[in-house]
PDB file of C-alpha atoms in Angstrom:
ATOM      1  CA  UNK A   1     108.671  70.321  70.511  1.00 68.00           C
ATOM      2  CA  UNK A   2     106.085  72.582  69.159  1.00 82.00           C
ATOM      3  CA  UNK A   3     103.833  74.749  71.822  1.00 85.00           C
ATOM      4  CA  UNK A   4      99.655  74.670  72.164  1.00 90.00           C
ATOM      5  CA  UNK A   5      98.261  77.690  72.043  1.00 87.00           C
ATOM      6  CA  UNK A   6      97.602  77.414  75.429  1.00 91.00           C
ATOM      7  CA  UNK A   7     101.259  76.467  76.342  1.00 93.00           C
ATOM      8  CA  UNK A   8     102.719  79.507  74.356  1.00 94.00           C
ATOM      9  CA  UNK A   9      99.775  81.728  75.985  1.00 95.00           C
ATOM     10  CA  UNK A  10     101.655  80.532  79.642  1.00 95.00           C
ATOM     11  CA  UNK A  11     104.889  80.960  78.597  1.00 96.00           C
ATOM     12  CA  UNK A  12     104.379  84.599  77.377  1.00 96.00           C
ATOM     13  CA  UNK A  13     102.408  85.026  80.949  1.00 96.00           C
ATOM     14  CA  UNK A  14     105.355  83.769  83.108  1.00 96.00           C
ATOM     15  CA  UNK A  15     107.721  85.821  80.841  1.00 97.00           C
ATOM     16  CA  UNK A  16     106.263  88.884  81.189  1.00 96.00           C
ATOM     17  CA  UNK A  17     104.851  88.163  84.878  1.00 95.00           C
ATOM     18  CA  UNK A  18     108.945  88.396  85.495  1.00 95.00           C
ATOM     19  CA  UNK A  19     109.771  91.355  83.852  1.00 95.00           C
ATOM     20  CA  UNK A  20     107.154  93.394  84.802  1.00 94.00           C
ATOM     21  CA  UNK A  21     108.254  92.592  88.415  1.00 92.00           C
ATOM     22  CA  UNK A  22     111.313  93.661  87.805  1.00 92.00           C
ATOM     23  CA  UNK A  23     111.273  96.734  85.238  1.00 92.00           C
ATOM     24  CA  UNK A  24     107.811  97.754  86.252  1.00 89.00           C
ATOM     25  CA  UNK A  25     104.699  98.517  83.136  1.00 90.00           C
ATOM     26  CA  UNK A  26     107.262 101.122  81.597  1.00 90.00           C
ATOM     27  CA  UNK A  27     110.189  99.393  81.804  1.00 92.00           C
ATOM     28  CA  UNK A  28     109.164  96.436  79.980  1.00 94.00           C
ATOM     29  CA  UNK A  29     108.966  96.259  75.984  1.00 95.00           C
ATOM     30  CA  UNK A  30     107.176  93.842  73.898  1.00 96.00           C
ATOM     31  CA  UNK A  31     110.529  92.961  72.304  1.00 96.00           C
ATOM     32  CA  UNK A  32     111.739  92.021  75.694  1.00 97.00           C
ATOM     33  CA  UNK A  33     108.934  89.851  76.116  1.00 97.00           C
ATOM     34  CA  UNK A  34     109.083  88.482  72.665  1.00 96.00           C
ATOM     35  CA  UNK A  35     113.194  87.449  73.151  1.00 97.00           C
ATOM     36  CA  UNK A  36     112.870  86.305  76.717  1.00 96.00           C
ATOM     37  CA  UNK A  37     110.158  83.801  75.253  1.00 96.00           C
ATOM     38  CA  UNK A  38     112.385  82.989  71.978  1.00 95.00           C
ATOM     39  CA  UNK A  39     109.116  83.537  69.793  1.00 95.00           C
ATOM     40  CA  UNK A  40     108.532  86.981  67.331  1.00 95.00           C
ATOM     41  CA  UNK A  41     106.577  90.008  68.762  1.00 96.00           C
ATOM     42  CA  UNK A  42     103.903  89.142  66.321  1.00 95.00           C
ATOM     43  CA  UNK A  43     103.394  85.996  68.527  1.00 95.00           C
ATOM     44  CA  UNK A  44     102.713  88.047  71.481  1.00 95.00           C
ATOM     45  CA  UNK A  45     100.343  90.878  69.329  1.00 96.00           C
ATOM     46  CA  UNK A  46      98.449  88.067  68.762  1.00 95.00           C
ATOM     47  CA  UNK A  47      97.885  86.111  72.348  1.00 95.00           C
ATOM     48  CA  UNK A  48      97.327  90.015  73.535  1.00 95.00           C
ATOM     49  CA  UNK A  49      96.986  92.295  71.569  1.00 94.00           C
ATOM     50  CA  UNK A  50      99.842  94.759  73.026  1.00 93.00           C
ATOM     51  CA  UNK A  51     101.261  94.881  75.958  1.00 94.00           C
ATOM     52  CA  UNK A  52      98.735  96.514  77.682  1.00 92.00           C
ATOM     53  CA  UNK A  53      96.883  93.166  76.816  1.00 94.00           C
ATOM     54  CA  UNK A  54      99.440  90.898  78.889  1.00 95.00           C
ATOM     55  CA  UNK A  55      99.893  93.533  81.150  1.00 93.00           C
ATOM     56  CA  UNK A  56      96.017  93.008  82.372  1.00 90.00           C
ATOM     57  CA  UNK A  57      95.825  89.885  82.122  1.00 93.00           C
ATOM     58  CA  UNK A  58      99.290  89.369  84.665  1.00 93.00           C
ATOM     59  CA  UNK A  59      97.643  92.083  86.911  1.00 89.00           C
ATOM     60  CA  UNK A  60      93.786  89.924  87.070  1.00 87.00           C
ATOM     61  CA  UNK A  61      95.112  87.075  87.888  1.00 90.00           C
ATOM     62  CA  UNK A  62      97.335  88.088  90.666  1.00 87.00           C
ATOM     63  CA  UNK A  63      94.516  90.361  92.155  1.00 83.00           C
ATOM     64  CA  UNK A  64      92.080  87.343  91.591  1.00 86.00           C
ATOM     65  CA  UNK A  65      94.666  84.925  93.739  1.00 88.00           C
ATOM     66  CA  UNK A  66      95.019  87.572  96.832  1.00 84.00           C
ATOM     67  CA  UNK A  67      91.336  88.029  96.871  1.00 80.00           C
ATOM     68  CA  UNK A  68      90.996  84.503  96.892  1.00 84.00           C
ATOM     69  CA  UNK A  69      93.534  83.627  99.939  1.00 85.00           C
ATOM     70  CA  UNK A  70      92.536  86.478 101.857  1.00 78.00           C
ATOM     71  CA  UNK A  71      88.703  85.854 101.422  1.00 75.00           C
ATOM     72  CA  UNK A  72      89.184  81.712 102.040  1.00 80.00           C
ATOM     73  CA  UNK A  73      90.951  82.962 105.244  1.00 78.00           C
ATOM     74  CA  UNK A  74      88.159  84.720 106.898  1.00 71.00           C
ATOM     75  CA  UNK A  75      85.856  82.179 107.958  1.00 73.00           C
ATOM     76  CA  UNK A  76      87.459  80.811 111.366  1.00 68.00           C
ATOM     77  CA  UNK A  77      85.223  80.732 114.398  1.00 73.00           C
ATOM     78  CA  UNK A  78      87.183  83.753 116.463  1.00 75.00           C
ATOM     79  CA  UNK A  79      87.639  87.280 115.452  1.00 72.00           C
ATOM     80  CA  UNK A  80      91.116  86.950 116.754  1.00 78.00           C
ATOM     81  CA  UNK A  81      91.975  83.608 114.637  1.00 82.00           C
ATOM     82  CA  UNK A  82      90.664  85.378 111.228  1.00 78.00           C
ATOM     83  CA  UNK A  83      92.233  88.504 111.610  1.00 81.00           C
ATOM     84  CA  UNK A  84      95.642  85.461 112.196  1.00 86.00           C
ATOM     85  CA  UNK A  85      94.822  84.448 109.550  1.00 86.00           C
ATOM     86  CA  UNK A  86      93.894  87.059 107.413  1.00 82.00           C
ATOM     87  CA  UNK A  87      97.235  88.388 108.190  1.00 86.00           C
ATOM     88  CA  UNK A  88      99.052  85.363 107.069  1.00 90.00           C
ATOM     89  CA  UNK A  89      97.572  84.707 103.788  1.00 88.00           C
ATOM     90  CA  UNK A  90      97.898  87.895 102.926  1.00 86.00           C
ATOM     91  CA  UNK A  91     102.254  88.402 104.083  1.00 89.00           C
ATOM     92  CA  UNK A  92     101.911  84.353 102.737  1.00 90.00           C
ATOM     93  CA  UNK A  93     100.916  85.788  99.468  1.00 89.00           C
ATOM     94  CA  UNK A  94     103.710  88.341  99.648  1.00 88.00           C
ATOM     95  CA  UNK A  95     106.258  85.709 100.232  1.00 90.00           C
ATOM     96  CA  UNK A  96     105.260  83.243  98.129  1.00 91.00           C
ATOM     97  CA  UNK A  97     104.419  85.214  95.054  1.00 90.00           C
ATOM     98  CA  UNK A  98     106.760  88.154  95.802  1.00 87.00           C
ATOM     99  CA  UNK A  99     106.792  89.165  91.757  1.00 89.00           C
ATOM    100  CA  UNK A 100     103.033  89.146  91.690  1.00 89.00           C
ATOM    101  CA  UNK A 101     102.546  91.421  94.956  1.00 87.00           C
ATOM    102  CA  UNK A 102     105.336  93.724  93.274  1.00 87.00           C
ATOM    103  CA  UNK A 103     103.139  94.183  90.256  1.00 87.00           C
ATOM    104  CA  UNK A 104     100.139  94.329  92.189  1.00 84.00           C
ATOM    105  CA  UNK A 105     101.790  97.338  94.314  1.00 82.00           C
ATOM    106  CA  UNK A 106     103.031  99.521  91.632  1.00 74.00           C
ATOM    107  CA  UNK A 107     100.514 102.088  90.262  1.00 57.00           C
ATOM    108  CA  UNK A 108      98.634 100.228  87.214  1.00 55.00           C
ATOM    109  CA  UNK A 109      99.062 102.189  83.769  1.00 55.00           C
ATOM    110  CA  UNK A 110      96.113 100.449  82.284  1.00 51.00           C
ATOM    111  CA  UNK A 111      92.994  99.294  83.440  1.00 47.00           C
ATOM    112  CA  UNK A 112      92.210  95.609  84.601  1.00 48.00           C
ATOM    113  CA  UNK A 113      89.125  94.096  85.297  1.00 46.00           C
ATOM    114  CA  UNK A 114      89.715  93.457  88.872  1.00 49.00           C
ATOM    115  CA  UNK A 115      91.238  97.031  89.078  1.00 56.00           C
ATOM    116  CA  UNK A 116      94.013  98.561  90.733  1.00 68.00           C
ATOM    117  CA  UNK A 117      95.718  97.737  94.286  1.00 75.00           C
ATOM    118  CA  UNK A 118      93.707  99.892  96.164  1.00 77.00           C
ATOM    119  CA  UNK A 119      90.432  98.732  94.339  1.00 78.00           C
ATOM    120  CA  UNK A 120      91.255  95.290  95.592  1.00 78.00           C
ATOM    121  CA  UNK A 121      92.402  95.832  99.255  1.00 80.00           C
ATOM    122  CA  UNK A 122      88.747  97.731  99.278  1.00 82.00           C
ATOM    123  CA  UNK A 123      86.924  94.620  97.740  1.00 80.00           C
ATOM    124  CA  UNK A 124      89.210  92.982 100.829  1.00 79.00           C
ATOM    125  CA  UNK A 125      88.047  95.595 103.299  1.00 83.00           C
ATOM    126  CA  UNK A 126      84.735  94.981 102.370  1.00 83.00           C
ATOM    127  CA  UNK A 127      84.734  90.828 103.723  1.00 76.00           C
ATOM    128  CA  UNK A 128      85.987  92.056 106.715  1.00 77.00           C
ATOM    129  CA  UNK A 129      83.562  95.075 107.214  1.00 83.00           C
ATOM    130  CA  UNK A 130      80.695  92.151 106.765  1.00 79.00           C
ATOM    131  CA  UNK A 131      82.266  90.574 109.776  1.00 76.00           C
ATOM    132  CA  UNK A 132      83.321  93.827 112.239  1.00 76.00           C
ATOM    133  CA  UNK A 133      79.424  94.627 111.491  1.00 80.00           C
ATOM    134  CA  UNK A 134      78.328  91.456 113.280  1.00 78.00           C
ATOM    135  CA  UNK A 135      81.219  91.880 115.525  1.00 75.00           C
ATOM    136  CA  UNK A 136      80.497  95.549 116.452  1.00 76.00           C
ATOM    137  CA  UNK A 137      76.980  95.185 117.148  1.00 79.00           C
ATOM    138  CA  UNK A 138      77.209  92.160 119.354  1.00 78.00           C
ATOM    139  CA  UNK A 139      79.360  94.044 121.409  1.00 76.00           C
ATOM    140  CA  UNK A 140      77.559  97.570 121.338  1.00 80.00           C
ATOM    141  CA  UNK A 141      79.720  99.716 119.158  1.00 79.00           C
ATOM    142  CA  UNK A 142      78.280 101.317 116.428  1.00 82.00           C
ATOM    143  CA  UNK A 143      78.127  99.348 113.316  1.00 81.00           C
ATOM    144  CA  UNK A 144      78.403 102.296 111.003  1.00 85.00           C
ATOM    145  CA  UNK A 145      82.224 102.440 111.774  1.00 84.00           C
ATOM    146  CA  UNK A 146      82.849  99.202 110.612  1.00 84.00           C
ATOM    147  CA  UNK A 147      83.895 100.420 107.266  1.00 88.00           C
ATOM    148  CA  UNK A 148      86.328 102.406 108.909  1.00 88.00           C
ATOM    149  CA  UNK A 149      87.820  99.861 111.281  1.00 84.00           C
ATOM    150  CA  UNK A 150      87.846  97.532 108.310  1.00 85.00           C
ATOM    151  CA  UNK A 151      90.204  99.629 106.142  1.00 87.00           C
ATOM    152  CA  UNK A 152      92.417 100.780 108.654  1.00 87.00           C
ATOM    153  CA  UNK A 153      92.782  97.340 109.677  1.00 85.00           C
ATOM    154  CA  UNK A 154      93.585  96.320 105.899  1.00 85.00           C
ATOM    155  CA  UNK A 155      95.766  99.023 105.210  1.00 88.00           C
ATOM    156  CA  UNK A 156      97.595  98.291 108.183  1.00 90.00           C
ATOM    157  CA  UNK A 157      98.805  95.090 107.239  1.00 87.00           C
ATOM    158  CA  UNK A 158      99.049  95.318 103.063  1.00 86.00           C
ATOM    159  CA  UNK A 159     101.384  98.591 104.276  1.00 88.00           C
ATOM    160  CA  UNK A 160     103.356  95.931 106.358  1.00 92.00           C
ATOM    161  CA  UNK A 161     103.149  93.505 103.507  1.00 89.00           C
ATOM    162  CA  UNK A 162     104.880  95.663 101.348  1.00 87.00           C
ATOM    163  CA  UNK A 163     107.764  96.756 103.863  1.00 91.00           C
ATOM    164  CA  UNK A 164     108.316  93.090 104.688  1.00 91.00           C
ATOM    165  CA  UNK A 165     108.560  92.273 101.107  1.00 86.00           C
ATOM    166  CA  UNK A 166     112.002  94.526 100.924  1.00 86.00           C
ATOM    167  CA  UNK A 167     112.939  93.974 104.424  1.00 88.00           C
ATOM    168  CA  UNK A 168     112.101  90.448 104.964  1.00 81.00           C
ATOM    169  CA  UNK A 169     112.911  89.766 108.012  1.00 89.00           C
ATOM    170  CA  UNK A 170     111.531  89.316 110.843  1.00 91.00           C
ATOM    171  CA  UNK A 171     109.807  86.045 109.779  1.00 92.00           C
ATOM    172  CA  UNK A 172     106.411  85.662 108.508  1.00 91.00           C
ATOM    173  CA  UNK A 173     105.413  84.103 111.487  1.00 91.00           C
ATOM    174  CA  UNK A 174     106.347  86.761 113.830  1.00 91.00           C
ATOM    175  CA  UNK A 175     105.156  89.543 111.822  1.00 92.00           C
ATOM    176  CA  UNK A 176     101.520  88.263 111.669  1.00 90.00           C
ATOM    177  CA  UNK A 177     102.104  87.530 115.591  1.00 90.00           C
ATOM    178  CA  UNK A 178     103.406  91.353 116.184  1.00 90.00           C
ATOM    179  CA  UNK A 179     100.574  92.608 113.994  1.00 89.00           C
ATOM    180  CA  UNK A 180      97.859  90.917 115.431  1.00 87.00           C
ATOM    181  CA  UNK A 181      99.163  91.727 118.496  1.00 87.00           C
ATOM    182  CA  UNK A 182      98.575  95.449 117.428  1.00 87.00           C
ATOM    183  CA  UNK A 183      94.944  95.187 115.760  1.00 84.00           C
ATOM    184  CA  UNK A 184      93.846  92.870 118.376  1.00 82.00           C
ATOM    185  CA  UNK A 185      95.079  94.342 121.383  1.00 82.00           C
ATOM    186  CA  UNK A 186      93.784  97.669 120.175  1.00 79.00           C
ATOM    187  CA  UNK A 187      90.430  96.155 119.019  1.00 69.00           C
ATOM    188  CA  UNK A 188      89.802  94.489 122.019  1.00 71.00           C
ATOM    189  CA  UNK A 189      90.110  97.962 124.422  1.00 75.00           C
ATOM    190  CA  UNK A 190      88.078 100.092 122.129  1.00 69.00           C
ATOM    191  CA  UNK A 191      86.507 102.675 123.697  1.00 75.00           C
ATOM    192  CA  UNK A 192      82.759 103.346 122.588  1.00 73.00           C
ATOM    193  CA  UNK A 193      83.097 107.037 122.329  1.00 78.00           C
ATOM    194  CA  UNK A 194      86.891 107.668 121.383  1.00 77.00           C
ATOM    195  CA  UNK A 195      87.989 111.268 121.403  1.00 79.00           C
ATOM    196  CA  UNK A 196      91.245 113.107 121.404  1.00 76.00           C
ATOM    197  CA  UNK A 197      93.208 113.846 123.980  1.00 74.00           C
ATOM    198  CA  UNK A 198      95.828 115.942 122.426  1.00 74.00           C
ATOM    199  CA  UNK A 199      95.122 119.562 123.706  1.00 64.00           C
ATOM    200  CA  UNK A 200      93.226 119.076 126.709  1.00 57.00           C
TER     201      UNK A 200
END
């Protein structure tokens, strides 16, 4: 049975989703591509335009789905239970759609609209600076840091996202438990005027 457009368009996305999860943007060829599907390389020059074409496209629409679980996840009525669950869409996204987060993680030869990995845990960052503003100024810490908290906080767990993706164990569960356990622990005993004490 003959393809849409569309259809073929999706098959040539799933292909190459797969390989460049597994060979990386170098490591994959357009002939690769091309057999995997069972369809000429002129079928994929002309969904794409190149490789670099289906390369962007796989790359914006994985960093459109983490933005969109991590964002959806930040609106509970606790600090504590969005930064839970922050933390598990984010290692759920990793588990779920390990290829994607691979590709996501590896440096990006071409530009994408959404941009590289670090552009998006920044655009990530940024929802959760909105809400350690608020947070920080209820409480009487200076809101200016909250850009700081917020990436340290986002590093920390994309950094344990992509360990756990090799390592996989322990679960998800208990990951998101032992890193909340860290942020929020940590969070909640923050001292309004930190300094160090190495030295003294």
């Amino acid at each position: 049975m003959r393809m849409t457009g569309t259809e073929r368009r999706q098959q040539l996305l799933n292909v190459a989703r797969t390989l460049f999860a597994e060979k990386g943007y170098d490591g994959t060829s357009v002939e690769e591509i091309a057999r995997r599907a069972n369809v000429s390389k002129p079928v994929v020059y002309e969904h794409f335009g190149g490789k670099e074409g289906v390369y962007a496209v796989v790359v914006d629409r994985e960093a459109q789905a983490i933005l969109d679980r991590m964002v959806s996840s930040l609106h509970a009525d606790h600090p504590r239970a969005m930064l839970e669950q922050a933390a598990s869409a984010l290692l759920g996204y990793v588990d779920e759609s390990h290829e994607g987060f691979r590709i996501l993680v590896r440096d990006s030869p071409v530009a994408s609209s959404t941009g590289t990995f670090s552009t998006l845990l920044n655009d990530i960052a940024s929802q959760v600076e909105d809400i350690f503003g608020e947070e920080f100024s209820a409480r009487g810490y200076d809101g200016k840091l909250a850009p700081l908290y917020a990436q340290a906080l986002v590093g920390m767990v994309a950094l344990t996202g992509q360990w756990w993706l090799d390592a996989h164990k322990p679960k998800r569960d208990e990951v998101v438990a032992h890193l909340v356990n860290l942020a929020w622990n940590g969070l909640s005993n923050l001292e309004h005027r930190p300094k160090l004490r190495v030295g003294e």
